[in-house]
Short mmCIF file of C-alpha atoms and ligand atoms in Angstrom, two decimals:
data_model
loop_
_atom_site.label_atom_id
_atom_site.label_comp_id
_atom_site.label_asym_id
_atom_site.label_seq_id
_atom_site.Cartn_x
_atom_site.Cartn_y
_atom_site.Cartn_z
CA MET A 1 -34.96 -26.68 -0.78
CA ILE A 2 -36.55 -27.08 2.66
CA ASN A 3 -39.97 -25.64 1.95
CA ASN A 4 -42.06 -26.54 -1.09
CA ARG A 5 -45.14 -24.49 -0.12
CA LEU A 6 -43.37 -21.30 -1.16
CA ASN A 7 -42.59 -22.86 -4.52
CA ILE A 8 -46.30 -23.49 -5.15
CA GLN A 9 -47.60 -20.16 -3.84
CA ASP A 10 -44.90 -17.78 -5.05
CA PRO A 11 -42.48 -19.35 -7.53
CA GLU A 12 -41.01 -15.95 -8.38
CA VAL A 13 -39.64 -15.39 -4.87
CA PHE A 14 -38.93 -19.10 -4.39
CA ASN A 15 -36.73 -19.18 -7.49
CA LEU A 16 -34.75 -16.15 -6.38
CA ILE A 17 -34.11 -17.77 -2.99
CA GLU A 18 -33.01 -20.93 -4.79
CA LYS A 19 -30.65 -18.89 -6.95
CA GLU A 20 -29.18 -17.09 -3.94
CA THR A 21 -28.70 -20.42 -2.16
CA GLU A 22 -26.95 -21.73 -5.23
CA ARG A 23 -24.78 -18.58 -5.42
CA GLN A 24 -23.76 -19.06 -1.80
CA ASN A 25 -23.04 -22.74 -2.43
CA HIS A 26 -20.80 -22.17 -5.43
CA ASN A 27 -19.03 -18.92 -4.52
CA VAL A 28 -15.98 -18.52 -2.36
CA GLU A 29 -17.52 -16.24 0.26
CA LEU A 30 -14.87 -14.00 1.81
CA ILE A 31 -16.89 -11.05 3.15
CA ALA A 32 -15.47 -10.71 6.66
CA SER A 33 -18.84 -9.85 8.21
CA GLU A 34 -20.72 -12.82 6.73
CA ASN A 35 -21.12 -16.40 7.87
CA PHE A 36 -23.44 -19.37 7.33
CA ALA A 37 -25.97 -19.87 10.13
CA SER A 38 -26.88 -23.45 10.98
CA LYS A 39 -30.09 -25.05 9.76
CA ALA A 40 -31.38 -25.05 13.35
CA VAL A 41 -30.85 -21.29 13.57
CA MET A 42 -32.66 -20.79 10.27
CA GLU A 43 -35.50 -23.06 11.34
CA ALA A 44 -36.07 -20.93 14.44
CA MET A 45 -36.08 -17.80 12.26
CA GLY A 46 -38.68 -19.30 9.96
CA SER A 47 -41.01 -20.23 12.83
CA THR A 48 -44.42 -19.10 14.15
CA LEU A 49 -42.66 -16.77 16.56
CA THR A 50 -42.60 -14.20 13.75
CA ASN A 51 -46.35 -13.81 14.40
CA LYS A 52 -46.00 -12.67 18.00
CA TYR A 53 -45.94 -9.13 19.41
CA ALA A 54 -44.06 -8.96 22.71
CA GLU A 55 -43.19 -5.34 23.47
CA GLY A 56 -41.54 -5.10 26.86
CA LEU A 57 -39.39 -7.70 28.60
CA PRO A 58 -40.13 -11.24 29.88
CA GLY A 59 -42.72 -11.00 32.66
CA LYS A 60 -43.38 -7.31 31.84
CA ARG A 61 -45.02 -7.26 28.42
CA TYR A 62 -47.56 -4.93 26.89
CA TYR A 63 -49.30 -7.89 25.17
CA GLY A 64 -50.98 -11.10 26.30
CA GLY A 65 -50.02 -14.55 25.07
CA CYS A 66 -46.33 -14.17 25.84
CA LYS A 67 -45.87 -17.20 28.12
CA PHE A 68 -43.75 -19.15 25.63
CA VAL A 69 -41.83 -16.28 24.06
CA ASP A 70 -40.96 -15.08 27.58
CA VAL A 71 -39.16 -18.35 28.22
CA VAL A 72 -37.43 -18.16 24.84
CA GLU A 73 -36.12 -14.67 25.58
CA ASP A 74 -34.98 -15.73 29.05
CA ILE A 75 -33.07 -18.65 27.53
CA ALA A 76 -31.43 -16.32 24.98
CA ARG A 77 -30.40 -13.85 27.69
CA ASP A 78 -29.11 -16.56 30.04
CA ARG A 79 -27.07 -18.32 27.37
CA LEU A 80 -25.61 -15.03 26.19
CA LYS A 81 -24.65 -14.01 29.73
CA GLN A 82 -23.03 -17.40 30.26
CA LEU A 83 -21.12 -17.14 26.97
CA PHE A 84 -19.50 -13.83 27.87
CA GLY A 85 -19.57 -14.00 31.69
CA ALA A 86 -21.86 -10.94 31.84
CA ASP A 87 -24.46 -10.28 34.51
CA TRP A 88 -26.88 -8.37 32.27
CA ALA A 89 -27.86 -8.63 28.61
CA ASN A 90 -30.48 -7.38 26.19
CA VAL A 91 -31.14 -9.56 23.13
CA GLN A 92 -33.77 -7.39 21.44
CA PRO A 93 -31.80 -5.04 19.16
CA HIS A 94 -32.78 -5.76 15.57
CA SER A 95 -29.21 -5.10 14.43
CA GLY A 96 -25.82 -3.87 15.57
CA ALA A 97 -26.70 -0.32 14.57
CA GLN A 98 -29.86 -0.52 16.74
CA ALA A 99 -27.82 -1.80 19.70
CA ASN A 100 -25.43 1.10 19.20
CA ALA A 101 -28.30 3.60 18.99
CA ALA A 102 -29.46 2.41 22.42
CA VAL A 103 -25.96 2.97 23.82
CA TYR A 104 -25.92 6.57 22.53
CA LEU A 105 -29.39 7.20 23.92
CA THR A 106 -28.28 5.92 27.33
CA PHE A 107 -24.85 7.49 27.71
CA MET A 108 -24.89 10.64 25.55
CA ASN A 109 -26.97 13.75 25.05
CA PRO A 110 -27.12 15.37 21.60
CA GLY A 111 -24.01 17.51 21.10
CA ASP A 112 -21.86 15.50 23.55
CA LYS A 113 -18.40 14.52 22.41
CA LEU A 114 -17.56 11.05 21.17
CA LEU A 115 -14.08 9.76 20.43
CA GLY A 116 -14.34 6.88 17.96
CA PHE A 117 -12.26 4.76 15.62
CA ASP A 118 -12.03 6.50 12.24
CA LEU A 119 -14.17 4.69 9.64
CA SER A 120 -11.49 5.16 6.97
CA HIS A 121 -8.95 3.44 9.26
CA GLY A 122 -11.19 0.44 9.96
CA GLY A 123 -13.85 1.83 12.31
CA HIS A 124 -17.62 1.63 11.84
CA LEU A 125 -20.30 3.90 10.42
CA THR A 126 -22.15 4.11 13.74
CA HIS A 127 -19.05 5.34 15.58
CA GLY A 128 -19.46 8.96 14.54
CA SER A 129 -19.46 9.00 10.73
CA PRO A 130 -20.89 12.32 9.46
CA VAL A 131 -23.42 10.46 7.29
CA ASN A 132 -24.77 8.43 10.24
CA PHE A 133 -27.00 9.53 13.14
CA SER A 134 -23.99 9.13 15.43
CA GLY A 135 -22.08 11.86 13.58
CA ILE A 136 -25.17 13.99 12.96
CA LEU A 137 -26.43 14.09 16.57
CA TYR A 138 -23.14 13.93 18.47
CA ASP A 139 -19.85 15.82 18.26
CA ALA A 140 -17.64 13.08 16.84
CA HIS A 141 -13.84 13.06 16.95
CA PHE A 142 -11.60 10.24 15.80
CA TYR A 143 -8.47 8.26 16.50
CA GLY A 144 -6.83 6.07 13.88
CA VAL A 145 -3.96 3.73 13.17
CA GLU A 146 -0.35 4.73 12.63
CA LYS A 147 0.85 5.16 9.06
CA GLU A 148 4.01 3.10 9.54
CA THR A 149 2.49 0.14 11.39
CA GLY A 150 -1.19 0.12 10.49
CA LYS A 151 -1.82 -0.45 14.22
CA LEU A 152 -3.38 1.57 17.02
CA ASP A 153 -0.89 3.44 19.21
CA MET A 154 -2.27 3.89 22.71
CA ASN A 155 -0.07 6.91 23.46
CA ARG A 156 -1.44 8.75 20.45
CA ILE A 157 -4.98 7.81 21.46
CA ARG A 158 -4.32 9.12 24.98
CA GLU A 159 -3.11 12.46 23.53
CA LYS A 160 -6.21 12.66 21.35
CA ALA A 161 -8.52 11.84 24.28
CA LYS A 162 -6.94 14.58 26.39
CA GLU A 163 -7.33 17.05 23.54
CA VAL A 164 -11.00 16.15 22.88
CA ASN A 165 -12.16 15.35 26.43
CA PRO A 166 -15.00 13.07 25.18
CA LYS A 167 -18.01 11.91 27.17
CA MET A 168 -17.68 8.47 25.60
CA ILE A 169 -14.90 6.56 23.84
CA SER A 170 -15.90 3.85 21.40
CA ILE A 171 -13.77 0.88 20.45
CA GLY A 172 -14.46 -1.70 17.80
CA ALA A 173 -13.96 -1.91 14.10
CA SER A 174 -15.11 -3.46 10.87
CA ALA A 175 -11.69 -3.66 9.22
CA TYR A 176 -8.98 -3.80 11.89
CA PRO A 177 -7.00 -7.04 11.78
CA ARG A 178 -5.39 -6.73 15.22
CA ASP A 179 -6.36 -7.46 18.81
CA ILE A 180 -7.18 -4.53 21.10
CA ASP A 181 -5.67 -3.48 24.44
CA TYR A 182 -8.83 -2.78 26.45
CA GLU A 183 -6.95 -2.21 29.69
CA ALA A 184 -5.05 0.67 28.08
CA PHE A 185 -8.32 2.09 26.73
CA ARG A 186 -9.78 1.86 30.27
CA GLU A 187 -6.86 3.85 31.67
CA ILE A 188 -7.37 6.54 29.05
CA ALA A 189 -11.14 6.64 29.64
CA ASP A 190 -10.51 7.01 33.38
CA GLU A 191 -7.98 9.78 32.81
CA VAL A 192 -10.52 11.84 30.88
CA GLY A 193 -13.62 10.66 32.79
CA ALA A 194 -15.28 9.03 29.77
CA PHE A 195 -17.57 6.05 29.39
CA LEU A 196 -15.95 3.19 27.49
CA TRP A 197 -18.00 1.26 24.92
CA MET A 198 -16.83 -1.68 22.83
CA ASP A 199 -18.66 -2.73 19.68
CA MET A 200 -17.38 -6.28 19.20
CA ALA A 201 -19.61 -7.07 16.21
CA HIS A 202 -16.81 -8.51 14.10
CA THR A 203 -14.87 -10.36 16.77
CA ALA A 204 -17.61 -11.54 19.20
CA GLY A 205 -17.17 -15.23 18.31
CA LEU A 206 -13.41 -15.04 18.78
CA ILE A 207 -13.88 -13.25 22.10
CA ALA A 208 -16.49 -15.79 23.26
CA ALA A 209 -13.96 -18.52 22.46
CA LYS A 210 -11.36 -16.62 24.52
CA LEU A 211 -8.98 -16.35 21.58
CA LEU A 212 -8.84 -12.55 21.73
CA ASN A 213 -8.67 -10.14 24.67
CA ASP A 214 -11.91 -9.80 26.61
CA PRO A 215 -13.45 -6.30 26.60
CA LEU A 216 -16.02 -7.00 29.32
CA PRO A 217 -13.80 -6.48 32.39
CA TRP A 218 -12.70 -3.08 31.06
CA CYS A 219 -15.61 -1.53 29.18
CA ASP A 220 -18.80 -0.11 30.65
CA VAL A 221 -20.97 -1.46 27.88
CA VAL A 222 -20.43 -3.90 25.01
CA THR A 223 -22.55 -4.30 21.87
CA SER A 224 -22.41 -6.78 19.03
CA THR A 225 -24.16 -8.22 16.05
CA THR A 226 -25.01 -11.92 16.19
CA HIS A 227 -24.41 -12.98 12.58
CA LYS A 228 -20.68 -12.50 11.99
CA THR A 229 -18.10 -14.64 13.82
CA LEU A 230 -20.85 -15.46 16.34
CA ARG A 231 -22.64 -17.33 13.49
CA GLY A 232 -26.21 -16.69 14.56
CA PRO A 233 -29.17 -14.94 12.93
CA ARG A 234 -28.91 -11.36 11.72
CA GLY A 235 -29.37 -9.17 14.82
CA GLY A 236 -27.86 -7.23 17.71
CA ILE A 237 -27.19 -7.56 21.44
CA ILE A 238 -26.06 -5.41 24.37
CA LEU A 239 -24.06 -6.59 27.38
CA LYS A 240 -23.08 -4.84 30.55
CA GLY A 241 -19.33 -4.76 30.92
CA ARG A 242 -17.45 -4.23 34.19
CA ASP A 243 -19.56 -3.55 37.24
CA SER A 244 -19.37 0.24 37.08
CA GLU A 245 -23.01 1.17 37.41
CA ASN A 246 -22.46 3.10 40.59
CA SER A 247 -18.86 4.16 40.21
CA LEU A 248 -19.11 6.77 37.44
CA GLY A 249 -22.66 7.86 38.08
CA LYS A 250 -22.84 10.02 34.97
CA VAL A 251 -26.15 8.92 33.58
CA ALA A 252 -28.77 11.51 34.39
CA PRO A 253 -32.06 9.89 35.30
CA LYS A 254 -34.65 10.60 32.64
CA SER A 255 -37.50 10.03 35.05
CA GLY A 256 -37.87 11.17 38.64
CA ARG A 257 -35.81 8.30 40.04
CA VAL A 258 -32.25 7.18 39.57
CA LYS A 259 -32.09 4.19 37.26
CA MET A 260 -29.30 1.69 36.85
CA TRP A 261 -27.61 1.67 33.43
CA SER A 262 -29.01 -1.74 32.63
CA GLU A 263 -32.53 -0.43 33.17
CA LEU A 264 -31.75 2.63 31.06
CA LEU A 265 -30.32 0.45 28.31
CA ASP A 266 -33.41 -1.77 28.33
CA GLY A 267 -35.53 1.38 28.03
CA ALA A 268 -33.28 2.75 25.30
CA VAL A 269 -33.96 -0.36 23.20
CA PHE A 270 -37.70 -0.35 23.89
CA PRO A 271 -39.43 2.10 23.86
CA GLY A 272 -36.41 4.32 23.15
CA THR A 273 -35.44 3.18 19.68
CA GLN A 274 -37.52 0.12 18.77
CA GLY A 275 -41.05 -1.23 18.90
CA GLY A 276 -41.85 -4.92 19.06
CA PRO A 277 -38.91 -7.33 19.35
CA LEU A 278 -38.41 -9.96 16.62
CA MET A 279 -39.24 -13.03 18.69
CA HIS A 280 -38.37 -15.47 15.87
CA VAL A 281 -34.92 -13.89 15.66
CA ILE A 282 -34.56 -13.96 19.45
CA ALA A 283 -35.36 -17.70 19.34
CA ALA A 284 -32.68 -18.10 16.66
CA LYS A 285 -30.24 -16.11 18.83
CA ALA A 286 -30.96 -18.54 21.69
CA VAL A 287 -30.16 -21.47 19.38
CA ALA A 288 -26.95 -19.82 18.16
CA PHE A 289 -25.79 -18.99 21.71
CA GLY A 290 -26.45 -22.63 22.62
CA GLU A 291 -24.22 -23.67 19.70
CA ALA A 292 -21.55 -21.18 20.80
CA LEU A 293 -21.46 -22.72 24.28
CA ARG A 294 -20.33 -26.06 22.82
CA PRO A 295 -16.63 -27.01 22.68
CA GLU A 296 -16.80 -27.35 18.86
CA PHE A 297 -17.39 -23.62 18.65
CA VAL A 298 -13.95 -22.94 20.16
CA SER A 299 -12.26 -25.29 17.67
CA TYR A 300 -14.12 -23.54 14.85
CA GLN A 301 -12.93 -20.11 16.01
CA LYS A 302 -9.34 -21.37 16.27
CA LYS A 303 -9.58 -22.49 12.65
CA VAL A 304 -10.99 -19.07 11.64
CA ILE A 305 -7.81 -17.42 12.96
CA ASP A 306 -5.43 -20.08 11.57
CA ASN A 307 -7.04 -19.68 8.15
CA ALA A 308 -6.76 -15.88 8.25
CA LYS A 309 -3.08 -16.16 9.15
CA ALA A 310 -2.57 -18.63 6.29
CA MET A 311 -4.15 -16.13 3.88
CA ALA A 312 -2.09 -13.21 5.18
CA ASN A 313 1.11 -15.24 4.79
CA ARG A 314 0.30 -16.38 1.26
CA PHE A 315 -0.64 -12.84 0.17
CA THR A 316 2.67 -11.56 1.58
CA GLU A 317 4.62 -14.31 -0.20
CA LEU A 318 2.95 -13.28 -3.46
CA GLY A 319 4.06 -9.66 -3.02
CA TYR A 320 0.86 -8.12 -1.65
CA LYS A 321 0.91 -5.51 1.10
CA VAL A 322 -1.12 -6.78 4.05
CA VAL A 323 -2.12 -3.88 6.32
CA SER A 324 -0.39 -4.11 9.73
CA GLY A 325 1.78 -6.97 8.37
CA GLY A 326 -0.65 -9.76 9.28
CA THR A 327 -3.68 -10.52 11.39
CA ASP A 328 -4.68 -11.60 14.90
CA ASN A 329 -8.32 -12.24 14.02
CA HIS A 330 -10.66 -13.33 11.23
CA LEU A 331 -9.77 -10.78 8.59
CA VAL A 332 -7.01 -9.61 6.31
CA LEU A 333 -6.90 -6.14 4.79
CA VAL A 334 -4.93 -5.99 1.55
CA ASP A 335 -3.57 -2.69 0.24
CA LEU A 336 -3.51 -3.03 -3.55
CA ARG A 337 -1.61 0.14 -4.38
CA ASN A 338 1.68 -1.64 -5.10
CA LYS A 339 -0.22 -3.83 -7.60
CA ASN A 340 -1.63 -0.74 -9.36
CA LEU A 341 -5.17 -1.88 -8.61
CA THR A 342 -8.11 -0.26 -6.84
CA GLY A 343 -10.47 -2.06 -4.53
CA LYS A 344 -13.29 -1.50 -7.00
CA ILE A 345 -11.44 -3.18 -9.89
CA ALA A 346 -10.37 -6.06 -7.63
CA GLU A 347 -13.87 -6.61 -6.21
CA ASN A 348 -15.36 -6.70 -9.72
CA ALA A 349 -12.72 -8.98 -11.22
CA LEU A 350 -12.90 -11.41 -8.28
CA GLY A 351 -16.70 -11.25 -8.34
CA ASN A 352 -16.63 -12.26 -12.03
CA ALA A 353 -14.64 -15.31 -10.93
CA GLU A 354 -17.20 -16.05 -8.16
CA ILE A 355 -14.88 -15.05 -5.35
CA THR A 356 -16.80 -12.57 -3.18
CA VAL A 357 -14.91 -9.86 -1.30
CA ASN A 358 -15.61 -6.22 -0.57
CA LYS A 359 -13.59 -3.22 -1.60
CA ASN A 360 -12.42 -1.41 1.51
CA MET A 361 -10.60 1.77 2.43
CA VAL A 362 -7.09 1.18 3.71
CA PRO A 363 -5.56 3.55 6.27
CA PHE A 364 -4.53 6.87 4.65
CA ASP A 365 -6.37 5.90 1.47
CA THR A 366 -6.17 8.32 -1.43
CA GLN A 367 -9.24 6.90 -3.19
CA SER A 368 -12.90 7.57 -2.39
CA PRO A 369 -15.01 5.01 -0.45
CA PHE A 370 -16.62 4.05 -3.79
CA VAL A 371 -13.26 3.14 -5.31
CA THR A 372 -10.85 2.45 -2.41
CA SER A 373 -7.31 1.08 -2.52
CA GLY A 374 -7.96 -2.21 -0.76
CA ILE A 375 -10.01 -5.30 -0.25
CA ARG A 376 -11.16 -6.82 3.03
CA ILE A 377 -11.11 -10.60 3.24
CA GLY A 378 -12.55 -12.74 6.01
CA THR A 379 -12.41 -16.44 6.82
CA PRO A 380 -15.51 -17.13 9.01
CA ALA A 381 -17.84 -18.30 6.22
CA MET A 382 -15.58 -20.71 4.34
CA THR A 383 -14.22 -22.04 7.65
CA THR A 384 -17.81 -22.94 8.57
CA ARG A 385 -17.87 -25.02 5.39
CA GLY A 386 -14.83 -26.94 6.64
CA MET A 387 -11.95 -25.38 4.71
CA GLY A 388 -8.50 -25.23 6.28
CA PRO A 389 -5.17 -23.46 5.66
CA ASP A 390 -4.42 -25.46 2.47
CA GLU A 391 -7.70 -24.42 0.86
CA PHE A 392 -7.29 -20.81 1.98
CA GLY A 393 -3.75 -20.73 0.55
CA TYR A 394 -5.15 -22.09 -2.71
CA ILE A 395 -7.89 -19.42 -2.68
CA VAL A 396 -5.20 -16.72 -2.41
CA GLU A 397 -3.47 -18.25 -5.45
CA LEU A 398 -6.75 -18.15 -7.40
CA MET A 399 -7.25 -14.53 -6.34
CA ASP A 400 -3.71 -13.65 -7.43
CA LYS A 401 -4.35 -15.25 -10.82
CA VAL A 402 -7.46 -13.09 -11.33
CA LEU A 403 -5.84 -9.91 -10.00
CA SER A 404 -2.80 -10.30 -12.23
CA LYS A 405 -5.09 -9.79 -15.29
CA PRO A 406 -8.29 -8.19 -13.99
CA GLU A 407 -9.67 -7.59 -17.52
CA ASP A 408 -9.18 -11.18 -18.70
CA THR A 409 -12.64 -12.73 -18.85
CA ASP A 410 -11.36 -16.07 -20.19
CA LEU A 411 -9.14 -16.38 -17.15
CA GLN A 412 -12.11 -15.55 -14.91
CA GLU A 413 -14.11 -18.34 -16.59
CA GLN A 414 -11.28 -20.79 -15.87
CA VAL A 415 -11.16 -19.69 -12.23
CA ILE A 416 -14.93 -20.17 -11.91
CA ARG A 417 -14.36 -23.84 -12.74
CA ASP A 418 -11.66 -24.10 -10.03
CA VAL A 419 -13.92 -22.30 -7.53
CA LYS A 420 -16.81 -24.63 -8.31
CA ALA A 421 -14.64 -27.72 -7.88
CA LEU A 422 -13.38 -26.42 -4.54
CA CYS A 423 -16.87 -25.51 -3.28
CA GLU A 424 -18.27 -28.90 -4.26
CA ARG A 425 -15.80 -30.56 -1.88
CA PHE A 426 -17.32 -28.51 0.99
CA PRO A 427 -21.12 -28.43 0.45
CA LEU A 428 -23.00 -25.61 2.12
CA TYR A 429 -26.25 -27.24 3.28
CA ASP A 430 -27.49 -30.70 2.44
CA PHE A 431 -30.79 -29.27 1.16
CA VAL A 432 -29.10 -27.47 -1.73
CA THR A 433 -30.66 -29.10 -4.74
CA ILE A 434 -29.45 -27.20 -7.79
N1 DSN B 501 -21.45 -3.70 7.34
C1 DSN B 501 -20.74 -4.52 8.30
C2 DSN B 501 -19.44 -4.99 7.78
O1 DSN B 501 -19.41 -5.45 6.65
O2 DSN B 501 -18.44 -4.95 8.46
C3 DSN B 501 -20.58 -3.85 9.59
O3 DSN B 501 -21.80 -3.43 10.04
#
């Protein structure tokens, strides 16, 4: 391990970190929202910047001693803007949910109508779920995918938008395997006079690499996490989309003067919804954005998609129902109903074989979110370790073996040996010692 001081001072915590590192090293990690950050990113996160309070923005802090962290935050913002071609960014949100909270605080008043992507069809908790602040404080309505295709139908979304007349439309998903037509969403938003917000948390890396449609020219505001396909530290960001600050003019000034959206969004992050920014994480974001600006990042993202397509094809060949018939991005959603399995049984059986996935609702699911009829599978993490379509096809075969007899613990033990042999060909970090 990289740090032996922790071992001496607190062996209890040290040993658990070692065990988790070992678990990551010897499991096939297929959670679509996870990835492996580089050692440089982790080094920045474990730095002295964790000691620093820096409420405010570079050059306008409420604390002294910010001369170095100011430069770090400027670098993070500049690299992020360059990566997505944006002219404004905020890198302080502690998470995607925090970034989204700032968007609501800026564009919506409590009780205003939101039209969001239904969580049970692949949307996200913070897009109006009744158990989340977004569904508690705002009047949330939903669009979803079509039963026959598993895809969004823009005509149906237009009808829904006209029926609801929302103040804001949200786009973005945690389990939607297809690309999104932002131009069509823009037309709909304009027809009903709504703000358009894209939460690209899952697909940000693919969008940065220009392998998926770009939401920025069409949306008013774009949020993301930084730890999924973007492969940075755990955190959130906000970007200004198209230059519409003056054209819609719907944001009521909360002080005596009219403020631009970017200023309102900055204020909605701090002091609106957060206190001190996590400067060590912002430094790690800067490092990750620097990595994402390199040409290798684009080749990595291409492989992420190729590997997801290889998995979708192999699942289909083996008789599984892949929602929407395939994938355009980093994830595959498998509907297990024709295999007489639930997501919960599949997640447990695969977990016993050291293949990590998450159970997931499929569109028009008849099971509860605790059971579900599907599993969500993503390729970003194992692609980071260097695996390609052959390995991903082989992983599907191992998964099929386990799922064909989910109670068979001997079979799971055999698969663990295959998983370990595969993982050892693609080591996680060179400091793994166990
Ligand atoms: N919980 C994340 C995911 O797994 O997709 C989204 O926030």
